[in-house]
CSV table of C-alpha atoms in Angstrom, one decimal:
chain,number,residue,atom,x,y,z
A,1,UNK,CA,56.1,-44.2,-27.2
A,2,UNK,CA,54.8,-41.1,-29.3
A,3,UNK,CA,52.1,-42.3,-31.7
A,4,UNK,CA,52.9,-41.9,-35.2
A,5,UNK,CA,49.3,-41.6,-36.5
A,6,UNK,CA,48.1,-38.1,-36.5
A,7,UNK,CA,44.7,-38.7,-34.7
A,8,UNK,CA,46.3,-40.9,-32.2
A,9,UNK,CA,48.9,-38.3,-31.7
A,10,UNK,CA,46.1,-35.8,-30.9
A,11,UNK,CA,44.3,-38.2,-28.6
A,12,UNK,CA,47.8,-38.8,-26.7
A,13,UNK,CA,47.9,-35.0,-26.2
A,14,UNK,CA,44.4,-34.9,-25.1
A,15,UNK,CA,44.9,-37.8,-22.7
A,16,UNK,CA,48.1,-36.0,-21.3
A,17,UNK,CA,46.1,-32.6,-20.3
A,18,UNK,CA,43.3,-34.7,-19.0
A,19,UNK,CA,45.7,-36.4,-16.6
A,20,UNK,CA,44.8,-39.9,-18.1
A,21,UNK,CA,48.4,-41.1,-19.1
A,22,UNK,CA,50.3,-43.4,-16.8
A,23,UNK,CA,53.3,-41.9,-15.0
A,24,UNK,CA,55.9,-43.6,-17.2
A,25,UNK,CA,54.1,-42.3,-20.4
A,26,UNK,CA,53.7,-38.8,-18.9
A,27,UNK,CA,57.5,-38.7,-18.7
A,28,UNK,CA,57.8,-39.7,-22.3
A,29,UNK,CA,55.3,-37.1,-23.4
A,30,UNK,CA,57.2,-34.3,-21.4
A,31,UNK,CA,60.4,-35.4,-23.2
A,32,UNK,CA,58.7,-35.1,-26.6
A,33,UNK,CA,57.4,-31.6,-25.6
A,34,UNK,CA,61.0,-30.4,-24.6
A,35,UNK,CA,62.5,-32.0,-27.7
A,36,UNK,CA,59.9,-30.9,-30.4
A,37,UNK,CA,58.7,-27.3,-30.8
A,38,UNK,CA,56.0,-28.0,-33.4
A,39,UNK,CA,54.6,-30.9,-31.0
A,40,UNK,CA,54.6,-28.4,-28.1
A,41,UNK,CA,52.7,-25.9,-30.2
A,42,UNK,CA,50.2,-28.4,-31.1
A,43,UNK,CA,49.9,-29.4,-27.6
A,44,UNK,CA,49.5,-25.9,-26.3
A,45,UNK,CA,46.8,-25.0,-28.9
A,46,UNK,CA,44.7,-28.2,-28.1
A,47,UNK,CA,44.9,-27.6,-24.5
A,48,UNK,CA,44.1,-23.9,-24.7
A,49,UNK,CA,41.1,-24.8,-27.0
A,50,UNK,CA,39.9,-27.5,-24.7
A,51,UNK,CA,40.1,-25.2,-21.6
A,52,UNK,CA,38.2,-22.4,-23.4
A,53,UNK,CA,35.4,-24.9,-24.6
A,54,UNK,CA,34.9,-26.2,-21.2
A,55,UNK,CA,34.7,-22.8,-19.8
A,56,UNK,CA,32.3,-21.8,-22.6
A,57,UNK,CA,30.2,-25.1,-22.0
A,58,UNK,CA,29.9,-24.1,-18.4
A,59,UNK,CA,28.9,-20.6,-19.3
A,60,UNK,CA,26.3,-22.3,-21.5
A,61,UNK,CA,25.0,-24.1,-18.4
A,62,UNK,CA,25.0,-21.1,-16.4
A,63,UNK,CA,23.0,-19.0,-19.0
A,64,UNK,CA,20.5,-21.9,-19.7
A,65,UNK,CA,19.8,-22.4,-15.9
A,66,UNK,CA,19.3,-18.8,-15.2
A,67,UNK,CA,16.7,-18.6,-18.2
A,68,UNK,CA,15.0,-21.8,-17.0
A,69,UNK,CA,14.8,-20.4,-13.5
A,70,UNK,CA,13.4,-17.0,-14.6
A,71,UNK,CA,11.0,-18.7,-17.1
A,72,UNK,CA,9.8,-21.1,-14.4
A,73,UNK,CA,8.7,-18.2,-12.3
A,74,UNK,CA,6.3,-16.9,-14.9
A,75,UNK,CA,3.8,-19.5,-14.3
A,76,UNK,CA,4.1,-18.7,-10.5
A,77,UNK,CA,3.6,-15.1,-11.4
A,78,UNK,CA,0.7,-15.9,-13.5
A,79,UNK,CA,-0.7,-18.0,-10.9
A,80,UNK,CA,-0.4,-15.1,-8.3
A,81,UNK,CA,-2.2,-13.0,-10.7
A,82,UNK,CA,-4.8,-15.6,-11.5
A,83,UNK,CA,-5.4,-15.7,-7.7
A,84,UNK,CA,-6.0,-12.0,-7.5
A,85,UNK,CA,-8.4,-12.1,-10.5
A,86,UNK,CA,-10.3,-15.0,-9.0
A,87,UNK,CA,-10.6,-13.3,-5.8
A,88,UNK,CA,-11.8,-10.1,-7.4
A,89,UNK,CA,-14.3,-12.2,-9.3
A,90,UNK,CA,-15.6,-13.9,-6.1
A,91,UNK,CA,-15.8,-10.6,-4.3
A,92,UNK,CA,-17.9,-9.3,-7.3
A,93,UNK,CA,-19.9,-12.4,-7.3
A,94,UNK,CA,-20.7,-12.1,-3.6
A,95,UNK,CA,-21.5,-8.3,-4.0
A,96,UNK,CA,-23.8,-9.0,-6.7
A,97,UNK,CA,-25.5,-12.0,-4.9
A,98,UNK,CA,-25.9,-9.7,-2.0
A,99,UNK,CA,-27.6,-7.0,-4.1
A,100,UNK,CA,-29.7,-9.7,-5.8
A,101,UNK,CA,-31.0,-11.7,-2.9
A,102,UNK,CA,-31.0,-9.5,0.1
A,103,UNK,CA,-34.3,-7.6,0.6
A,104,UNK,CA,-34.6,-4.3,1.7
A,105,UNK,CA,-35.1,-4.3,5.3
A,106,UNK,CA,-38.4,-2.2,5.7
A,107,UNK,CA,-38.5,-2.5,9.5
A,108,UNK,CA,-36.0,0.5,9.7
A,109,UNK,CA,-38.4,2.6,7.6
A,110,UNK,CA,-41.2,1.7,9.8
A,111,UNK,CA,-39.4,3.0,12.6
A,112,UNK,CA,-39.2,6.5,10.9
A,113,UNK,CA,-39.8,8.9,13.7
A,114,UNK,CA,-40.2,11.9,11.5
A,115,UNK,CA,-43.1,10.3,9.8
A,116,UNK,CA,-45.1,8.9,12.8
A,117,UNK,CA,-44.5,11.7,15.4
A,118,UNK,CA,-46.9,14.0,14.1
A,119,UNK,CA,-49.7,11.4,13.7
A,120,UNK,CA,-48.9,10.1,17.2
A,121,UNK,CA,-48.6,13.4,18.7
A,122,UNK,CA,-52.2,14.0,17.5
A,123,UNK,CA,-53.4,11.0,19.5
A,124,UNK,CA,-54.6,8.3,17.4
A,125,UNK,CA,-58.0,8.1,19.1
A,126,UNK,CA,-58.8,11.9,19.9
A,127,UNK,CA,-61.1,13.8,18.0
A,128,UNK,CA,-59.3,17.2,18.9
A,129,UNK,CA,-56.4,17.0,16.5
A,130,UNK,CA,-54.6,19.3,14.3
A,131,UNK,CA,-54.9,16.6,11.5
A,132,UNK,CA,-57.7,16.9,9.0
A,133,UNK,CA,-59.6,13.7,8.4
A,134,UNK,CA,-58.3,13.4,4.9
A,135,UNK,CA,-54.7,13.6,6.4
A,136,UNK,CA,-55.6,11.1,9.2
A,137,UNK,CA,-57.0,8.7,6.6
A,138,UNK,CA,-53.8,9.0,4.6
A,139,UNK,CA,-51.6,8.2,7.6
A,140,UNK,CA,-53.8,5.3,8.4
A,141,UNK,CA,-53.7,3.8,4.9
A,142,UNK,CA,-49.9,4.3,4.9
A,143,UNK,CA,-49.5,2.5,8.1
A,144,UNK,CA,-51.9,-0.3,7.0
A,145,UNK,CA,-49.7,-0.7,3.8
A,146,UNK,CA,-46.5,-0.9,5.9
A,147,UNK,CA,-48.4,-3.6,8.1
A,148,UNK,CA,-49.2,-5.6,5.0
A,149,UNK,CA,-45.7,-5.3,3.6
A,150,UNK,CA,-44.5,-6.7,7.1
A,151,UNK,CA,-46.7,-9.6,7.0
A,152,UNK,CA,-45.5,-10.5,3.5
A,153,UNK,CA,-48.7,-9.4,1.7
A,154,UNK,CA,-47.5,-6.8,-0.9
A,155,UNK,CA,-50.6,-7.3,-3.0
A,156,UNK,CA,-52.7,-5.9,-0.1
A,157,UNK,CA,-50.4,-2.9,0.4
A,158,UNK,CA,-50.3,-1.8,-3.3
A,159,UNK,CA,-53.8,-0.4,-3.7
A,160,UNK,CA,-53.6,1.9,-0.7
A,161,UNK,CA,-50.2,3.0,-1.7
A,162,UNK,CA,-51.1,3.4,-5.3
A,163,UNK,CA,-54.1,5.7,-4.1
A,164,UNK,CA,-51.7,7.7,-1.8
A,165,UNK,CA,-49.2,8.2,-4.5
A,166,UNK,CA,-51.7,9.8,-6.9
A,167,UNK,CA,-52.9,12.2,-4.2
A,168,UNK,CA,-51.6,15.8,-5.1
A,169,UNK,CA,-51.8,17.5,-1.7
A,170,UNK,CA,-49.0,15.3,-0.2
A,171,UNK,CA,-45.8,16.9,1.5
A,172,UNK,CA,-42.5,15.9,-0.4
A,173,UNK,CA,-41.3,13.8,2.5
A,174,UNK,CA,-44.5,11.8,2.9
A,175,UNK,CA,-44.9,11.5,-1.1
A,176,UNK,CA,-41.4,10.1,-1.2
A,177,UNK,CA,-42.0,7.8,1.7
A,178,UNK,CA,-45.2,6.4,-0.2
A,179,UNK,CA,-43.1,6.0,-3.5
A,180,UNK,CA,-40.4,4.1,-1.8
A,181,UNK,CA,-42.9,1.7,-0.1
A,182,UNK,CA,-44.8,1.3,-3.4
A,183,UNK,CA,-41.7,0.4,-5.3
A,184,UNK,CA,-40.8,-2.2,-2.8
A,185,UNK,CA,-44.2,-3.6,-2.7
A,186,UNK,CA,-44.1,-3.9,-6.5
A,187,UNK,CA,-40.7,-5.8,-6.3
A,188,UNK,CA,-42.1,-8.3,-3.5
A,189,UNK,CA,-45.1,-8.7,-5.8
A,190,UNK,CA,-42.7,-9.5,-8.8
A,191,UNK,CA,-44.0,-6.5,-10.8
A,192,UNK,CA,-40.5,-5.1,-11.9
A,193,UNK,CA,-41.9,-2.7,-14.6
A,194,UNK,CA,-44.1,-1.0,-12.2
A,195,UNK,CA,-41.3,-0.8,-9.7
A,196,UNK,CA,-39.0,0.6,-12.4
A,197,UNK,CA,-41.5,3.2,-13.2
A,198,UNK,CA,-42.0,4.2,-9.5
A,199,UNK,CA,-38.4,4.2,-9.0
A,200,UNK,CA,-38.0,6.9,-11.8
A,201,UNK,CA,-40.7,8.8,-10.3
A,202,UNK,CA,-38.8,9.0,-6.8
A,203,UNK,CA,-35.7,10.1,-8.7
A,204,UNK,CA,-37.6,12.7,-10.7
A,205,UNK,CA,-39.4,14.0,-7.4
A,206,UNK,CA,-37.1,16.7,-6.5
A,207,UNK,CA,-34.6,17.0,-3.8
A,208,UNK,CA,-34.6,13.7,-1.8
A,209,UNK,CA,-35.9,14.5,1.6
A,210,UNK,CA,-37.1,11.1,2.6
A,211,UNK,CA,-33.8,9.3,3.9
A,212,UNK,CA,-33.2,6.2,1.9
A,213,UNK,CA,-30.2,4.2,2.6
A,214,UNK,CA,-27.7,4.2,-0.4
A,215,UNK,CA,-27.2,0.4,-0.2
A,216,UNK,CA,-31.1,-0.1,-0.1
A,217,UNK,CA,-31.2,2.2,-3.2
A,218,UNK,CA,-28.6,0.1,-5.0
A,219,UNK,CA,-30.5,-3.0,-4.1
A,220,UNK,CA,-33.8,-2.0,-5.6
A,221,UNK,CA,-32.2,-0.7,-8.7
A,222,UNK,CA,-30.2,-3.9,-9.1
A,223,UNK,CA,-33.2,-6.1,-8.3
A,224,UNK,CA,-35.5,-4.2,-10.6
A,225,UNK,CA,-33.0,-5.1,-13.4
A,226,UNK,CA,-32.4,-8.5,-12.3
A,227,UNK,CA,-36.3,-9.3,-12.1
A,228,UNK,CA,-36.6,-7.8,-15.7
A,229,UNK,CA,-33.8,-9.8,-17.0
A,230,UNK,CA,-34.8,-13.2,-15.3
A,231,UNK,CA,-38.4,-13.1,-14.7
B,1,UNK,CA,30.0,-15.9,5.1
B,2,UNK,CA,27.5,-18.4,6.2
B,3,UNK,CA,28.0,-22.2,5.7
B,4,UNK,CA,25.3,-22.0,3.1
B,5,UNK,CA,27.4,-19.3,1.2
B,6,UNK,CA,30.5,-21.4,1.5
B,7,UNK,CA,28.6,-24.4,-0.1
B,8,UNK,CA,27.3,-22.1,-2.9
B,9,UNK,CA,30.8,-20.9,-3.4
B,10,UNK,CA,32.3,-24.4,-3.9
B,11,UNK,CA,29.6,-25.5,-6.1
B,12,UNK,CA,29.9,-22.3,-8.2
B,13,UNK,CA,33.6,-23.4,-8.7
B,14,UNK,CA,32.8,-26.9,-9.7
B,15,UNK,CA,33.1,-28.3,-13.4
B,16,UNK,CA,30.3,-30.7,-12.7
B,17,UNK,CA,27.4,-29.3,-14.5
B,18,UNK,CA,24.8,-30.5,-12.2
B,19,UNK,CA,26.4,-29.1,-9.3
B,20,UNK,CA,26.9,-25.9,-10.9
B,21,UNK,CA,23.3,-25.9,-12.2
B,22,UNK,CA,22.0,-26.3,-8.7
B,23,UNK,CA,24.3,-23.5,-7.3
B,24,UNK,CA,23.1,-21.2,-10.1
B,25,UNK,CA,19.4,-21.9,-9.5
B,26,UNK,CA,20.0,-20.8,-5.7
B,27,UNK,CA,22.1,-17.9,-6.8
B,28,UNK,CA,19.4,-16.7,-9.4
B,29,UNK,CA,16.7,-16.8,-6.6
B,30,UNK,CA,18.9,-14.7,-4.3
B,31,UNK,CA,20.1,-12.2,-7.0
B,32,UNK,CA,16.3,-11.9,-8.2
B,33,UNK,CA,15.1,-10.7,-4.9
B,34,UNK,CA,18.0,-8.0,-4.7
B,35,UNK,CA,17.3,-7.0,-8.5
B,36,UNK,CA,13.4,-6.7,-8.0
B,37,UNK,CA,14.2,-4.3,-5.0
B,38,UNK,CA,16.6,-2.3,-6.8
B,39,UNK,CA,15.4,-2.2,-10.3
B,40,UNK,CA,11.6,-1.9,-9.6
B,41,UNK,CA,12.1,0.8,-7.0
B,42,UNK,CA,14.2,2.8,-9.6
B,43,UNK,CA,12.0,3.0,-12.6
B,44,UNK,CA,12.7,-0.4,-14.0
B,45,UNK,CA,10.3,-3.1,-15.5
B,46,UNK,CA,10.0,-6.9,-14.9
B,47,UNK,CA,11.9,-7.5,-18.1
B,48,UNK,CA,14.7,-5.2,-16.8
B,49,UNK,CA,14.8,-7.3,-13.5
B,50,UNK,CA,15.3,-10.5,-15.7
B,51,UNK,CA,18.2,-9.1,-17.7
B,52,UNK,CA,20.0,-7.7,-14.6
B,53,UNK,CA,19.4,-11.0,-12.9
B,54,UNK,CA,20.9,-12.9,-15.9
B,55,UNK,CA,24.0,-10.6,-16.3
B,56,UNK,CA,24.5,-10.6,-12.4
B,57,UNK,CA,24.6,-14.4,-12.1
B,58,UNK,CA,26.9,-14.6,-15.0
B,59,UNK,CA,29.3,-12.0,-13.6
B,60,UNK,CA,29.2,-13.5,-10.0
B,61,UNK,CA,29.9,-16.9,-11.5
B,62,UNK,CA,32.8,-15.4,-13.7
B,63,UNK,CA,34.3,-13.7,-10.7
B,64,UNK,CA,34.1,-16.6,-8.4
B,65,UNK,CA,35.6,-19.0,-11.1
B,66,UNK,CA,38.3,-16.6,-12.0
B,67,UNK,CA,39.2,-16.2,-8.2
B,68,UNK,CA,38.6,-12.4,-8.5
B,69,UNK,CA,36.0,-13.1,-5.7
B,70,UNK,CA,37.6,-14.7,-2.6
B,71,UNK,CA,35.5,-16.3,0.3
B,72,UNK,CA,35.6,-13.7,3.1
B,73,UNK,CA,34.0,-14.2,6.5
B,74,UNK,CA,33.0,-10.5,6.8
B,75,UNK,CA,31.4,-10.3,3.2
B,76,UNK,CA,28.3,-12.1,2.4
B,77,UNK,CA,27.9,-13.2,-0.9
B,78,UNK,CA,24.6,-11.2,-1.1
B,79,UNK,CA,26.4,-8.1,-0.4
B,80,UNK,CA,28.7,-8.8,-3.4
B,81,UNK,CA,25.8,-9.4,-5.6
B,82,UNK,CA,24.1,-6.4,-4.5
B,83,UNK,CA,27.1,-4.3,-5.7
B,84,UNK,CA,27.1,-6.0,-9.1
B,85,UNK,CA,23.1,-5.4,-9.4
B,86,UNK,CA,23.4,-2.0,-8.7
B,87,UNK,CA,26.5,-1.1,-11.0
B,88,UNK,CA,24.6,-3.1,-13.8
B,89,UNK,CA,21.5,-1.3,-13.4
B,90,UNK,CA,23.1,2.2,-13.1
B,91,UNK,CA,25.0,1.6,-16.4
B,92,UNK,CA,21.5,0.8,-18.0
B,93,UNK,CA,20.0,3.9,-16.5
B,94,UNK,CA,22.9,5.9,-17.9
B,95,UNK,CA,22.4,4.4,-21.3
B,96,UNK,CA,18.9,5.4,-21.2
B,97,UNK,CA,19.8,8.9,-20.1
B,98,UNK,CA,17.8,8.5,-17.0
B,99,UNK,CA,18.7,10.7,-14.1
B,100,UNK,CA,20.5,8.5,-11.4
B,101,UNK,CA,18.8,8.6,-8.0
B,102,UNK,CA,21.4,10.1,-5.7
B,103,UNK,CA,21.5,7.3,-3.2
B,104,UNK,CA,21.9,4.6,-5.9
B,105,UNK,CA,25.1,6.5,-7.4
B,106,UNK,CA,26.6,7.3,-4.1
B,107,UNK,CA,27.2,3.7,-3.6
B,108,UNK,CA,28.7,2.9,-7.1
B,109,UNK,CA,31.9,1.0,-7.4
B,110,UNK,CA,34.5,0.8,-10.1
B,111,UNK,CA,33.4,-0.9,-13.3
B,112,UNK,CA,36.4,-3.0,-13.1
B,113,UNK,CA,35.1,-4.6,-10.3
B,114,UNK,CA,32.5,-6.4,-12.3
B,115,UNK,CA,33.8,-6.5,-15.6
B,116,UNK,CA,35.4,-9.7,-16.8
B,117,UNK,CA,36.9,-9.7,-20.6
B,118,UNK,CA,37.7,-13.4,-20.7
B,119,UNK,CA,34.4,-15.1,-21.5
B,120,UNK,CA,33.7,-12.5,-24.5
B,121,UNK,CA,37.0,-13.0,-25.7
B,122,UNK,CA,36.3,-16.7,-25.9
B,123,UNK,CA,33.0,-16.3,-27.3
B,124,UNK,CA,34.6,-14.1,-30.1
B,125,UNK,CA,37.1,-16.7,-30.8
B,126,UNK,CA,34.7,-19.3,-31.2
B,127,UNK,CA,32.5,-17.2,-33.4
B,128,UNK,CA,35.6,-16.9,-35.7
B,129,UNK,CA,35.4,-20.6,-36.4
B,130,UNK,CA,32.9,-21.9,-39.3
B,131,UNK,CA,29.5,-23.1,-38.5
B,132,UNK,CA,30.4,-26.7,-39.1
B,133,UNK,CA,33.3,-26.4,-36.4
B,134,UNK,CA,31.1,-24.7,-33.8
B,135,UNK,CA,28.3,-27.2,-34.2
B,136,UNK,CA,30.6,-30.2,-33.8
B,137,UNK,CA,32.5,-28.6,-30.9
B,138,UNK,CA,29.0,-27.7,-29.1
B,139,UNK,CA,27.8,-31.2,-29.7
B,140,UNK,CA,30.8,-32.4,-27.8
B,141,UNK,CA,31.3,-29.9,-25.2
B,142,UNK,CA,27.9,-28.4,-24.6
B,143,UNK,CA,25.5,-31.3,-25.2
B,144,UNK,CA,28.0,-34.2,-24.0
B,145,UNK,CA,27.5,-36.3,-27.1
B,146,UNK,CA,30.3,-39.0,-27.6
B,147,UNK,CA,32.4,-39.1,-30.7
B,148,UNK,CA,30.5,-42.1,-32.0
B,149,UNK,CA,27.2,-40.3,-31.7
B,150,UNK,CA,28.5,-37.2,-33.3
B,151,UNK,CA,29.7,-39.1,-36.2
B,152,UNK,CA,26.4,-40.7,-36.7
B,153,UNK,CA,24.7,-37.4,-36.4
B,154,UNK,CA,27.2,-35.8,-39.0
B,155,UNK,CA,26.9,-38.9,-41.2
B,156,UNK,CA,30.5,-39.3,-41.3
B,157,UNK,CA,33.0,-42.0,-40.0
B,158,UNK,CA,34.3,-41.7,-36.5
B,159,UNK,CA,37.8,-41.1,-37.9
B,160,UNK,CA,36.6,-38.3,-39.9
B,161,UNK,CA,34.6,-36.7,-36.9
B,162,UNK,CA,37.9,-37.0,-34.8
B,163,UNK,CA,40.1,-35.3,-37.5
B,164,UNK,CA,37.3,-32.6,-37.8
B,165,UNK,CA,37.2,-32.0,-33.9
B,166,UNK,CA,40.9,-31.9,-33.5
B,167,UNK,CA,41.4,-29.5,-36.4
B,168,UNK,CA,38.6,-27.2,-35.1
B,169,UNK,CA,40.4,-27.3,-31.9
B,170,UNK,CA,43.8,-26.4,-33.1
B,171,UNK,CA,42.1,-23.5,-35.2
B,172,UNK,CA,40.4,-22.3,-31.9
B,173,UNK,CA,43.7,-22.6,-30.1
B,174,UNK,CA,45.7,-20.7,-32.5
B,175,UNK,CA,43.2,-18.0,-32.6
B,176,UNK,CA,43.2,-17.6,-28.7
B,177,UNK,CA,47.0,-18.0,-28.4
B,178,UNK,CA,47.5,-15.3,-31.0
B,179,UNK,CA,45.0,-13.1,-29.0
B,180,UNK,CA,46.6,-13.9,-25.6
B,181,UNK,CA,49.9,-13.2,-27.3
B,182,UNK,CA,48.9,-9.7,-28.3
B,183,UNK,CA,47.4,-9.0,-25.0
B,184,UNK,CA,50.4,-9.9,-23.4
């Protein structure tokens, strides 16, 4: 039986297109559709609107889900970026720790053939040599200082090296070798200001002829600054 | 088409919001992979990728739902999505007056392939209703509130809420039927 109340009639129409009416009532509904053009128009409008709204609500679900899914990826992206930044900071930290705490290996400089061959060729214990006594004394002082440094006695090496560095008759190669060892001795003896001054002297001593490893140069530069900052 | 594609296709056709949301999440991830490769590789930004993904997922869903896209054993859903991504990105590049790379343009397909006017028409019709109507209908259809809850929210009687809802629907139905009548 078709409801007479307006709202109930709309609900009746809704129940029909949602397949909620029993078979007998569906039959009555369809008879009303066929008989009453206004009723048919109302039913069609409600059904059209319901279908449209269902589609639009699904579209809303689609848009919301895509937005959520894309936004959800942002933290993951940030996390990846964060990992790169942290890795970079760890690498920088490791690099700085290496520069700060790894001492210059002076053994490799003690093995410098260029410096020793002239002295050794002269025969350490021979009197007939092409080296002057003064030159022989220079070499001896320098090798003694190297030995003190190797023994962990920089304070013993410093006076000899300071004396040598003040001599004005040294070849550039030998002068730079003395300055390099002196600044390392100062560093080992916790005298960063003296080390810094010697480092600058070494830098200003003209063309670098004494081979100093680039990493070692960075190490002493950084360690001088580090010791000045954190005495 | 793989069995995973088949399941995805069925879920995309579903009226159940949960099933649909699950399918959309999966589709979004797959389209995102395609769009990143195509957009970032052709002078686009991450923001462009997001826009293309949003448009493409919506277009694929529309095509699947309207039956324009039919399951075919020889065509993977990804291949179909790739075509839509390409067309959408080409159109964006052309709007920006960017010279379109040859290999991208060669694979272009007809715009009709990706265009579906039905949804914009529905949105336009809904927009023509007043704010009060839109709010009530969205509460019912979008948010899933019952008429009783809506009546409480709007501080009106349940009867008044029902009358308002049906009148709004009748108005929307009228707009859409007139529009369809013109289109026919």
